[in-house]
PDB file of C-alpha atoms in Angstrom:
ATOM      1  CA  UNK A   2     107.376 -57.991 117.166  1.00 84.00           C
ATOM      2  CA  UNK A   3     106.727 -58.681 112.854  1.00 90.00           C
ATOM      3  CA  UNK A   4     105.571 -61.791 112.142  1.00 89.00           C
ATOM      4  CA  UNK A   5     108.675 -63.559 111.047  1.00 90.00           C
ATOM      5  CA  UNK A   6     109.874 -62.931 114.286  1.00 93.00           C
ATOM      6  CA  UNK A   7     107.159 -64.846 115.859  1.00 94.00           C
ATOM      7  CA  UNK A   8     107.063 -67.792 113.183  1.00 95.00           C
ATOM      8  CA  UNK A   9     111.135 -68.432 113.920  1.00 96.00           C
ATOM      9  CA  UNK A  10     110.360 -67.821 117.449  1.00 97.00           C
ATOM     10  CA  UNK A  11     107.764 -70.650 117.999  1.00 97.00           C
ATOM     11  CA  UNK A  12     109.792 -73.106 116.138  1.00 97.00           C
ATOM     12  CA  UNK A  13     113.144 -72.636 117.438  1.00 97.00           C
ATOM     13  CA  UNK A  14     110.999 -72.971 121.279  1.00 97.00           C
ATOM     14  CA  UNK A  15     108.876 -75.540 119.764  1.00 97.00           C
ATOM     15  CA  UNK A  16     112.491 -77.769 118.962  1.00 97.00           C
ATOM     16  CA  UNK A  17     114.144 -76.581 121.680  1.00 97.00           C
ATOM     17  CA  UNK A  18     111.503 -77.373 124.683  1.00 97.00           C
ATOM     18  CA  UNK A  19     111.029 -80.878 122.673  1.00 96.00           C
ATOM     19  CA  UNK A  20     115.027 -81.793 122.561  1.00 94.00           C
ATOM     20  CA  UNK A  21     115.938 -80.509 125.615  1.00 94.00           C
ATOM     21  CA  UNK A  22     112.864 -80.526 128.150  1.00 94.00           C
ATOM     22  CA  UNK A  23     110.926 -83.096 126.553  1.00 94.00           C
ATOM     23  CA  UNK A  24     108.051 -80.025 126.344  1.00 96.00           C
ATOM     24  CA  UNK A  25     105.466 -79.460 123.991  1.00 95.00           C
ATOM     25  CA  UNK A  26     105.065 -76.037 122.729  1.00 94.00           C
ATOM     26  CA  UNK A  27     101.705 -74.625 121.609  1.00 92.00           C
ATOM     27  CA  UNK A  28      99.844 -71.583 121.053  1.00 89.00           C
ATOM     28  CA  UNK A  29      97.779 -70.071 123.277  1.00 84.00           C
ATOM     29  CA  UNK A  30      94.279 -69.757 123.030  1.00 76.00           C
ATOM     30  CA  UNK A  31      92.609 -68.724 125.880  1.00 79.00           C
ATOM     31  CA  UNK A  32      94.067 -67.578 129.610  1.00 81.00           C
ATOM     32  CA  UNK A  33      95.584 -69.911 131.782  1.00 81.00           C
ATOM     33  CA  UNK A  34      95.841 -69.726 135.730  1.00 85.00           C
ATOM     34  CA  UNK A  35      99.254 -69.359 137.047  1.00 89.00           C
ATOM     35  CA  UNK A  36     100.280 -68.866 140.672  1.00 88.00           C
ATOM     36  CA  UNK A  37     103.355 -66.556 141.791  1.00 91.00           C
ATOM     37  CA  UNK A  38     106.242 -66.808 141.838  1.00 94.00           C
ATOM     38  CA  UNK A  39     107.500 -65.796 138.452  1.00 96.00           C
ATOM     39  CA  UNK A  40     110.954 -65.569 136.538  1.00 96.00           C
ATOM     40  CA  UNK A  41     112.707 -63.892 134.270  1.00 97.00           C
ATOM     41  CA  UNK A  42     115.691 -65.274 132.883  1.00 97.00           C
ATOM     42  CA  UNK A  43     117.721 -62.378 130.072  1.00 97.00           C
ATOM     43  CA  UNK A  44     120.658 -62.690 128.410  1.00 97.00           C
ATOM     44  CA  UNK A  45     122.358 -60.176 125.686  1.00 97.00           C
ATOM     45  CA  UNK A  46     124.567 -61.473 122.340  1.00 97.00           C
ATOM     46  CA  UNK A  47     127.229 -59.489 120.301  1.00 96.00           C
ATOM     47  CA  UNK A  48     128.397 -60.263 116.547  1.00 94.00           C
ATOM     48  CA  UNK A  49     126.488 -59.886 113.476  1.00 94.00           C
ATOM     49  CA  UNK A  50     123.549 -59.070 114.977  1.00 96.00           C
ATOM     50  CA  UNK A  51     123.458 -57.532 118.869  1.00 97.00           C
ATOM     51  CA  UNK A  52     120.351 -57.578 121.203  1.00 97.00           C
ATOM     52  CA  UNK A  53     119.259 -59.646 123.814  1.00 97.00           C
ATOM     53  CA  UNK A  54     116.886 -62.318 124.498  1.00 98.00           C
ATOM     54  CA  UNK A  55     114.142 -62.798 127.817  1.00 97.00           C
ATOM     55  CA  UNK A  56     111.741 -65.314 128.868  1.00 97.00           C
ATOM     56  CA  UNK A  57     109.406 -64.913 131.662  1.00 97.00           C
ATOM     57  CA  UNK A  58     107.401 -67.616 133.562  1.00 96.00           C
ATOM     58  CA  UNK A  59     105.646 -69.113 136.619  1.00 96.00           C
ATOM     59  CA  UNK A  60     108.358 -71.053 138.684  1.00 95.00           C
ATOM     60  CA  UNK A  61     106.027 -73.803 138.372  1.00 95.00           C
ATOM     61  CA  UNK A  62     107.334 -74.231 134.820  1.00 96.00           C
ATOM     62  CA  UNK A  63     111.255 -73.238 135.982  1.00 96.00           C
ATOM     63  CA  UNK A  64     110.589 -76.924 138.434  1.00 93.00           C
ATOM     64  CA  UNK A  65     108.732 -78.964 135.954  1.00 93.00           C
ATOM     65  CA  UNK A  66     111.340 -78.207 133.288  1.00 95.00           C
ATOM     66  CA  UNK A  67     114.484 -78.806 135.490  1.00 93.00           C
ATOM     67  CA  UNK A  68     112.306 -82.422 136.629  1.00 91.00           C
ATOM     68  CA  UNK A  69     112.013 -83.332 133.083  1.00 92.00           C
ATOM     69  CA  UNK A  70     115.394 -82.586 132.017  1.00 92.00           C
ATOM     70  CA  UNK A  71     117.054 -84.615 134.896  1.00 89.00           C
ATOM     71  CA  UNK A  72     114.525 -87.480 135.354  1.00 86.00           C
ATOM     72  CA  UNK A  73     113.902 -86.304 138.487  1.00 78.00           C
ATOM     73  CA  UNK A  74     110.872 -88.435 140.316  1.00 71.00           C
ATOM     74  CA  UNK A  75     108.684 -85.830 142.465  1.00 64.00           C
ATOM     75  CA  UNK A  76     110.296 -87.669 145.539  1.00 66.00           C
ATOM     76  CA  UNK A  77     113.390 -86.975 145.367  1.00 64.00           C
ATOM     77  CA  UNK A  78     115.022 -84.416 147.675  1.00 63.00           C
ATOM     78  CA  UNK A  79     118.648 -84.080 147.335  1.00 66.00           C
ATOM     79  CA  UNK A  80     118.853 -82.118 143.947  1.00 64.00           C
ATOM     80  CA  UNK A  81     121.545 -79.449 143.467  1.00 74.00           C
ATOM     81  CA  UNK A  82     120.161 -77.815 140.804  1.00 77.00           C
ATOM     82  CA  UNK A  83     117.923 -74.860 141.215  1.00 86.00           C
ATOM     83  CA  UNK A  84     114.974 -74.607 138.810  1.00 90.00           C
ATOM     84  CA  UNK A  85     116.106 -71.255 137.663  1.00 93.00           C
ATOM     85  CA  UNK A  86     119.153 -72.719 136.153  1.00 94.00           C
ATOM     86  CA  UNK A  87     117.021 -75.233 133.960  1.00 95.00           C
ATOM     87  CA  UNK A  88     115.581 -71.889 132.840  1.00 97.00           C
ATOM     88  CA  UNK A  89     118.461 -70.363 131.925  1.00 97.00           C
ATOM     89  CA  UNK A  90     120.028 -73.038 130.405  1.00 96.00           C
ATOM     90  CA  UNK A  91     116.768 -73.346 128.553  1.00 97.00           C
ATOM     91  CA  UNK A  92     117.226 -69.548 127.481  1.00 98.00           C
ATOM     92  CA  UNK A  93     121.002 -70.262 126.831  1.00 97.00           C
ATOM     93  CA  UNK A  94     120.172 -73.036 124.591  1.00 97.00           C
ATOM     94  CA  UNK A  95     117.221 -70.973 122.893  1.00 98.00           C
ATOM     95  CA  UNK A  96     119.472 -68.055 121.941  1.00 97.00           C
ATOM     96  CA  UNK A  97     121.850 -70.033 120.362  1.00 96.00           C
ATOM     97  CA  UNK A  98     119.712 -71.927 118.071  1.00 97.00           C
ATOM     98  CA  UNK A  99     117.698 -68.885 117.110  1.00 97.00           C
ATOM     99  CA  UNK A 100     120.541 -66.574 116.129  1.00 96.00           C
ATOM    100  CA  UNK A 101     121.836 -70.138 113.521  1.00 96.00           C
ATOM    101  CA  UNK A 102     118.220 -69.771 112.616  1.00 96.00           C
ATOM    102  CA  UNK A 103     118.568 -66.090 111.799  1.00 95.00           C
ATOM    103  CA  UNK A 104     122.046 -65.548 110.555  1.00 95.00           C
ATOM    104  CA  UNK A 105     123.426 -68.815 109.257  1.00 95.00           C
ATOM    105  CA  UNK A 106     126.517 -70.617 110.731  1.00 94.00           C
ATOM    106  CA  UNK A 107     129.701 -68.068 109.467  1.00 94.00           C
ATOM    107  CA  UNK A 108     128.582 -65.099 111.758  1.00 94.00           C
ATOM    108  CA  UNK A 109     130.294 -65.718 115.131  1.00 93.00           C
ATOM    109  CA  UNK A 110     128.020 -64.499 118.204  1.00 95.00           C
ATOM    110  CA  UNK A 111     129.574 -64.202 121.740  1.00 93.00           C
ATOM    111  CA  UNK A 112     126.618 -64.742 124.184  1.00 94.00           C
ATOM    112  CA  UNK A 113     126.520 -63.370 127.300  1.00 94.00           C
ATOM    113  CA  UNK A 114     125.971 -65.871 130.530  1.00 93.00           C
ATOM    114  CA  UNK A 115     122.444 -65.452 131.536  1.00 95.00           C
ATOM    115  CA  UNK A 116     120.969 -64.100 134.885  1.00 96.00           C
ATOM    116  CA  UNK A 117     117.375 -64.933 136.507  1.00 96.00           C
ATOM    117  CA  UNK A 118     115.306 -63.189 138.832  1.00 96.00           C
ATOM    118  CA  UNK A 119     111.882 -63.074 140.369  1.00 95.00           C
ATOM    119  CA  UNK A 120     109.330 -60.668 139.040  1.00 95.00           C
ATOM    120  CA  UNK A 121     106.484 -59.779 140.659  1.00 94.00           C
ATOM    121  CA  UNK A 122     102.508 -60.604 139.654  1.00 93.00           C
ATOM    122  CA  UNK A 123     102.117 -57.013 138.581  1.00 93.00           C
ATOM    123  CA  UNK A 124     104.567 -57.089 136.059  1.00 93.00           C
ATOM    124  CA  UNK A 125     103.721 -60.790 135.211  1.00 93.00           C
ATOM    125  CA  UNK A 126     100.174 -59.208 134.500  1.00 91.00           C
ATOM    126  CA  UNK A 127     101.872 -56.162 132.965  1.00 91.00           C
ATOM    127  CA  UNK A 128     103.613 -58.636 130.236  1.00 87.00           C
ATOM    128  CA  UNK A 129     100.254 -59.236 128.634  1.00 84.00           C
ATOM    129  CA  UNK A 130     100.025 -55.980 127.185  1.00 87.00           C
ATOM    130  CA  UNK A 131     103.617 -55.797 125.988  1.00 91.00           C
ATOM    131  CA  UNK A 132     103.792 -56.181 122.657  1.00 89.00           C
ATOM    132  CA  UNK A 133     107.383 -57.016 122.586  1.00 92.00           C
ATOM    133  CA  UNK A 134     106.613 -60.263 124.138  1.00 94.00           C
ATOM    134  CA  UNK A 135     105.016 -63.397 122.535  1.00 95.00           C
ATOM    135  CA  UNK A 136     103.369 -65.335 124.753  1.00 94.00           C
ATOM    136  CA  UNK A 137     103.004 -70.101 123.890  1.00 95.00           C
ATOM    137  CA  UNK A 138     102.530 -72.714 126.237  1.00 95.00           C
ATOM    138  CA  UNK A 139     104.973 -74.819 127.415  1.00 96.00           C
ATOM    139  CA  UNK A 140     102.899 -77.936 128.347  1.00 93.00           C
ATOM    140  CA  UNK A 141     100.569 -76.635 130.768  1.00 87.00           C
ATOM    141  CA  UNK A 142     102.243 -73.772 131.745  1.00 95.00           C
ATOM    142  CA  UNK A 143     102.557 -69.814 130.029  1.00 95.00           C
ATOM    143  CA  UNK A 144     105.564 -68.333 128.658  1.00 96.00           C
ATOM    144  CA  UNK A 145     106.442 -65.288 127.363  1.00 96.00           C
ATOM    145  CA  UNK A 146     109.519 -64.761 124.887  1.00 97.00           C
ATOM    146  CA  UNK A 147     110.849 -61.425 123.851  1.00 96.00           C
ATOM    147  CA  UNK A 148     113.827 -61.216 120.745  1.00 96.00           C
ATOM    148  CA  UNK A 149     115.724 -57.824 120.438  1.00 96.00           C
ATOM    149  CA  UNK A 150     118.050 -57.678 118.276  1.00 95.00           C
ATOM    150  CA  UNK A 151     119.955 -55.273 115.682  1.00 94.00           C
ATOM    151  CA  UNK A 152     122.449 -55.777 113.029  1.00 89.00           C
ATOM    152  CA  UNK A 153     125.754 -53.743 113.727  1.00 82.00           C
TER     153      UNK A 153
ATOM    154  CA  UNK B  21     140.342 -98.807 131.588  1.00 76.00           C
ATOM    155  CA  UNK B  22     137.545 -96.541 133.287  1.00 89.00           C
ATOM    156  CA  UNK B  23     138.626 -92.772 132.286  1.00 93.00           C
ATOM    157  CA  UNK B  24     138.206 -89.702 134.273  1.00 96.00           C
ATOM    158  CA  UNK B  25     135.979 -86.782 132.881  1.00 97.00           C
ATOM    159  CA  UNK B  26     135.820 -83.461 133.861  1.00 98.00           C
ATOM    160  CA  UNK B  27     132.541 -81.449 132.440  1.00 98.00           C
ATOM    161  CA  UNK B  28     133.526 -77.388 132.181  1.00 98.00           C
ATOM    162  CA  UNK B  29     129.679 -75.325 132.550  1.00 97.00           C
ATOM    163  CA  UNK B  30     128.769 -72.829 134.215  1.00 95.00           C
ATOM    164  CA  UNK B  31     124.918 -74.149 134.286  1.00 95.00           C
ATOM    165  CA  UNK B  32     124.765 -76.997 136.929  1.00 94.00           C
ATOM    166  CA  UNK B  33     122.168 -77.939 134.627  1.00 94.00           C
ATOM    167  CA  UNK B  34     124.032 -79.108 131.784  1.00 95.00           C
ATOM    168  CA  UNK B  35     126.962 -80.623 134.126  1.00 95.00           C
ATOM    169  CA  UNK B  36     124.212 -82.711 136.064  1.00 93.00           C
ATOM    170  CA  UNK B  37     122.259 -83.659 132.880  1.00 93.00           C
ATOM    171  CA  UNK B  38     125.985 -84.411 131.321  1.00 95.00           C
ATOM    172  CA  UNK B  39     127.274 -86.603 134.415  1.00 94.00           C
ATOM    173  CA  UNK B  40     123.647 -88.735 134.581  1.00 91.00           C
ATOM    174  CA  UNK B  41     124.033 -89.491 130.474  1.00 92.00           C
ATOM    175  CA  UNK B  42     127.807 -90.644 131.775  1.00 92.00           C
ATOM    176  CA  UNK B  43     126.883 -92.985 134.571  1.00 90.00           C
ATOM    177  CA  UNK B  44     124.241 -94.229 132.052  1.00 88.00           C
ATOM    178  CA  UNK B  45     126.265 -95.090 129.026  1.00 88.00           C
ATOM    179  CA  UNK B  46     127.587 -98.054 129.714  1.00 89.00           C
ATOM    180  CA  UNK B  47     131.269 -96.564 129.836  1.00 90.00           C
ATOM    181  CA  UNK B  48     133.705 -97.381 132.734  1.00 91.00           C
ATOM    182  CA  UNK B  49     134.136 -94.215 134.232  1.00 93.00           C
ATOM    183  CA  UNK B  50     136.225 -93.052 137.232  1.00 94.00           C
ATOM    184  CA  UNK B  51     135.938 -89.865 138.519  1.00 96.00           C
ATOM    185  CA  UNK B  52     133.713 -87.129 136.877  1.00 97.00           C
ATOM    186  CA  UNK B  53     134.765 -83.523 137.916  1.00 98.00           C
ATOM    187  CA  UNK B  54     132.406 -80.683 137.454  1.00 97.00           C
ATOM    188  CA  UNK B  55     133.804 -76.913 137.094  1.00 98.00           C
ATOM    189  CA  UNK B  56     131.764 -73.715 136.505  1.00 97.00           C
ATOM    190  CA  UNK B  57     134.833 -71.831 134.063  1.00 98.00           C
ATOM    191  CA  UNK B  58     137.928 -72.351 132.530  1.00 98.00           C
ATOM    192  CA  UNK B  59     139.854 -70.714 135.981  1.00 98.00           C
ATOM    193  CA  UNK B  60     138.107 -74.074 138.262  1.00 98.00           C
ATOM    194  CA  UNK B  61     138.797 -76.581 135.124  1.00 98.00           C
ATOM    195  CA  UNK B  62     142.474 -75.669 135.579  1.00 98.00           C
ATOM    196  CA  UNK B  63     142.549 -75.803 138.875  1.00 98.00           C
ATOM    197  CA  UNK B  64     141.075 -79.398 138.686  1.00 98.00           C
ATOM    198  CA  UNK B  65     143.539 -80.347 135.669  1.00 98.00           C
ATOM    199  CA  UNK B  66     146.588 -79.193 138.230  1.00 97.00           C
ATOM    200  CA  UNK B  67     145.551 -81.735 140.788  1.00 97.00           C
ATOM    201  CA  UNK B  68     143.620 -84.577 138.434  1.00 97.00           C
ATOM    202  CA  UNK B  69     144.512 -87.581 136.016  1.00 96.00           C
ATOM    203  CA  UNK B  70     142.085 -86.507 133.491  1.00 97.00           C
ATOM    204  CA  UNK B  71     141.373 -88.219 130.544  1.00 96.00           C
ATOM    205  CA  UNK B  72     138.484 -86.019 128.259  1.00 96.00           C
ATOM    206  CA  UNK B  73     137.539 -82.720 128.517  1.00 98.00           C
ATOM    207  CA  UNK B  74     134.117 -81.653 127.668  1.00 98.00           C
ATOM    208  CA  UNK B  75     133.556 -78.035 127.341  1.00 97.00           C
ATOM    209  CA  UNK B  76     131.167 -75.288 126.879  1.00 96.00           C
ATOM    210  CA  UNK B  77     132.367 -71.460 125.170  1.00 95.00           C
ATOM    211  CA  UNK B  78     130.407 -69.084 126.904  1.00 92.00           C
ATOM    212  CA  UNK B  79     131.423 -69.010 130.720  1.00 94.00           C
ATOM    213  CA  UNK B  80     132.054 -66.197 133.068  1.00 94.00           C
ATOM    214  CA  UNK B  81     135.511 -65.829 134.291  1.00 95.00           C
ATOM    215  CA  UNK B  82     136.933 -67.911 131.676  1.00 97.00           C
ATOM    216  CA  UNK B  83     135.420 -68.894 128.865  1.00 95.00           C
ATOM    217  CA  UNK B  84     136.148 -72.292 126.838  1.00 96.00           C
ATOM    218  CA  UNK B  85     138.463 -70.706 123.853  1.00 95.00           C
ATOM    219  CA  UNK B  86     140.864 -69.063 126.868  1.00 96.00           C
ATOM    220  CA  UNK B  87     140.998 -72.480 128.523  1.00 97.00           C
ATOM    221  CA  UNK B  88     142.077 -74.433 125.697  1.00 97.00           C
ATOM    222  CA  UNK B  89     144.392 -71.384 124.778  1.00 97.00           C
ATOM    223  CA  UNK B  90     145.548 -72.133 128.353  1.00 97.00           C
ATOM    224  CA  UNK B  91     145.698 -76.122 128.193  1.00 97.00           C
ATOM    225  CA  UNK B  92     147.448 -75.786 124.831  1.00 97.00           C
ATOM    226  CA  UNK B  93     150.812 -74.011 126.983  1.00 97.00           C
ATOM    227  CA  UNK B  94     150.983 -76.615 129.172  1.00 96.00           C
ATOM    228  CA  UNK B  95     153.017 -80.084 127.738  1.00 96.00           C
ATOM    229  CA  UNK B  96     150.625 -82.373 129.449  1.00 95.00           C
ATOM    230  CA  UNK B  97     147.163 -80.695 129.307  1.00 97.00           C
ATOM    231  CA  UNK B  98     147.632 -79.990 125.697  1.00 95.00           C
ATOM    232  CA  UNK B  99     147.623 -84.475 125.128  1.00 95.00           C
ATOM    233  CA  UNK B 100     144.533 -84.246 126.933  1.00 96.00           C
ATOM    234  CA  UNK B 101     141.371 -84.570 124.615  1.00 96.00           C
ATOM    235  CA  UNK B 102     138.292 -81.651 124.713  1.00 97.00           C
ATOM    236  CA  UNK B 103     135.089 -81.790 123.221  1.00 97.00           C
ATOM    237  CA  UNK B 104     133.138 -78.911 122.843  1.00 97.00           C
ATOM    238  CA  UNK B 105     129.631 -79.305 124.069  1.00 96.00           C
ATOM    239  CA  UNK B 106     127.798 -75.762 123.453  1.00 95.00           C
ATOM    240  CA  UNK B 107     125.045 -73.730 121.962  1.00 94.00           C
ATOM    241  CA  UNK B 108     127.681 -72.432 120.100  1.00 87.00           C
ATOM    242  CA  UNK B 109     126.022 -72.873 116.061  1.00 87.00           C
ATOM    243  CA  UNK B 110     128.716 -70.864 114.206  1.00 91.00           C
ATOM    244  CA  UNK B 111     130.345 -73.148 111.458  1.00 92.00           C
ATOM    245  CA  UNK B 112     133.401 -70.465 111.377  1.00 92.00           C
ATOM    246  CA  UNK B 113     133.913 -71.146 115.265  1.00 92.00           C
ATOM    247  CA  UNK B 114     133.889 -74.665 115.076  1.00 92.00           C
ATOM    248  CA  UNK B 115     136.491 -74.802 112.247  1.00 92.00           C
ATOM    249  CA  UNK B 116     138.793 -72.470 114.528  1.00 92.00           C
ATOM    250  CA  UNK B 117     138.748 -74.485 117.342  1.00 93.00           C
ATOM    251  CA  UNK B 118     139.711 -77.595 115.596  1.00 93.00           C
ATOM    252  CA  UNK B 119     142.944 -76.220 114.364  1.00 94.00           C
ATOM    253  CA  UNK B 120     143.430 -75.411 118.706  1.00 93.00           C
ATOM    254  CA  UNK B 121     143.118 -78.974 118.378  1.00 90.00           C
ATOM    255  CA  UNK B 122     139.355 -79.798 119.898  1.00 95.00           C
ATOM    256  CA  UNK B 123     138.320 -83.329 118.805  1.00 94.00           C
ATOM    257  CA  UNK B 124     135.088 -82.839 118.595  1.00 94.00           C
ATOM    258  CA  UNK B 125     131.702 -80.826 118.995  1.00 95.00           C
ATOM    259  CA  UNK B 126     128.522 -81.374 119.950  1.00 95.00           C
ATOM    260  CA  UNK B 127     125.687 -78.916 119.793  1.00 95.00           C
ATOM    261  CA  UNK B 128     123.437 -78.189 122.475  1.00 95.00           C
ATOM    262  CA  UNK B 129     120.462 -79.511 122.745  1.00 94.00           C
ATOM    263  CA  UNK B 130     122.057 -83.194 122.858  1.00 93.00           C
ATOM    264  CA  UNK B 131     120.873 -86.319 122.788  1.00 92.00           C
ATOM    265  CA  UNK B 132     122.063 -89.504 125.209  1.00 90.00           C
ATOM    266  CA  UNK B 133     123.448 -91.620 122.606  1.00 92.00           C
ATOM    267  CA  UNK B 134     125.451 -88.654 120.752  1.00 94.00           C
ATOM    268  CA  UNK B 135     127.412 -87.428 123.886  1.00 94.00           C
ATOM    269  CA  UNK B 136     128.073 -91.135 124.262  1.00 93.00           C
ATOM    270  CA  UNK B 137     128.682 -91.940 120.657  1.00 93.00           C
ATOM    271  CA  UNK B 138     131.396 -88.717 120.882  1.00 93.00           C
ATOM    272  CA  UNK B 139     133.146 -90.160 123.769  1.00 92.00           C
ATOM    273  CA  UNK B 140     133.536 -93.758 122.487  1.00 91.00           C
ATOM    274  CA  UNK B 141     134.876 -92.401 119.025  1.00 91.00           C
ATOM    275  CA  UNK B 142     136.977 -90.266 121.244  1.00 93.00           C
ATOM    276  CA  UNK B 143     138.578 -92.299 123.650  1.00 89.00           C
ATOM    277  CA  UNK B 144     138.554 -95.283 121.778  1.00 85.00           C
ATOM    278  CA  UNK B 145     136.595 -97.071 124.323  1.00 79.00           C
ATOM    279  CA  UNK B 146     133.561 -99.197 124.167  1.00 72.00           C
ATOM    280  CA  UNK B 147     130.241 -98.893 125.879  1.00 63.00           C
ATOM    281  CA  UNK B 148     129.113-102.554 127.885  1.00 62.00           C
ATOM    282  CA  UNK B 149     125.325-101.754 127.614  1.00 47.00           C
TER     283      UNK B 149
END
């Protein structure tokens, strides 16, 4: 991942985790603990520029991030939502801003529904060495982002 | 008047996060229906009074250009107002779906007062708060 990349990247997280989570996102400057089980959330996008777009976390961050978004109190029970679907729609939200950020607002993008799944701590621990991935803090929590993407 | 909304996402996310900011706004609103694609919104609009339309693009099954392609055939769905509430950034898209005759458009992430803001200057209604 080149360093432009990572620059647009962190701020299109950085607004997006503020607006829509009411997250902070910050770098990352030394490990932090995190306890299975993880998530992946992926999505691809077609138009001007193709690729696809994952994020990869603890569901710790998956439930904090679906609490903030529906000021939900810890007590409360009866809640629909699963926390994978705040990260999705996290992702969804993500892709769409960054590709504005890239591109402009002519191209048209069509952007595919996203999917989440659980990983397991190997490859969470694998995804420290993978350079494709750039790894910020969403409050107190780790995330790793990854950006393909090609012009057609 | 209290007016009936039906929210069109396939994230439960947005439609929960979308209904709360409704309940909140100071509105009168009736009923709020929820549908994960186009295909459920229609099935809703067959068997609802609905009064506004909010709407995301990308959706599996249908997506939100084929079901205002489909509410635009239909004499009474096609009166029926729909805002666009999406990640959707492209300028070029917006400016296509208003000549489909979308109202308005509001960009994901939202804040309270502009999804409420949109709906007043929409429906012509006023918020009590």
């Amino acid at each position: 991942m080149n360093e432009m990349d990572k620059k647009l990247i962190t701020k299109v997280l950085t607004d997006v985790a503020k607006e829509f989570a009411f997250m902070f996102a910050d770098q990352i400057l030394e490990e932090m603990e995190t306890v299975p089980p993880y998530i992946r959330a992926e999505m691809s996008f077609s138009g001007y520029y193709s690729g696809k777009v994952s994020m990869v976390c603890p569901e710790e961050l998956c439930e904090s991030m679906m609490n903030n978004v529906l000021g939900i109190d810890e007590e409360e029970t009866d809640i629909e939502v699963e926390p994978k679907d705040a990260l999705c729609e996290f992702l969804n939200i993500f892709c769409g801003n960054f590709l504005t950020a890239l591109a402009g607002v002519e191209p048209i993008f069509e952007l595919n529904p996203p999917f989440a799944e659980d990983i397991s701590a190997e490859e969470w621990e694998k995804l420290k060495q993978d350079a494709n991935f750039l790894e910020l803090s969403l409050d107190d929590y780790p995330i790793f982002i990854s950006v393909e993407y090609k012009q057609e | 008047m209290s007016v009936n909304i039906l929210i069109v996402d396939d994230s439960k996310t947005v439609r929960a996060v979308i209904e709360k900011t409704l309940q909140l706004s100071g509105i009168q609103i009736g009923n709020i229906f929820h549908a994960g694609n186009g295909k459920e919104a229609l099935e809703i609009l067959n068997n609802n009074w609905i009064d506004l339309v909010l709407t995301d693009i990308n959706m599996p099954v249908m997506n939100g250009i084929e079901l205002i392609n489909e509410m635009n055939k239909n004499e009474i769905f096609k009166t029926i107002p729909i805002a666009i509430v999406s990640t959707e950034g492209s300028q070029t898209r917006v400016e296509e779906l208003k000549t489909k005759g979308v109202k308005a458009y509001l960009r994901k992430p939202f804040t309270p007062e502009s999804l409420r803001n949109l709906i007043i200057e929409i429906l012509g209604v006023t918020g009590n708060e």
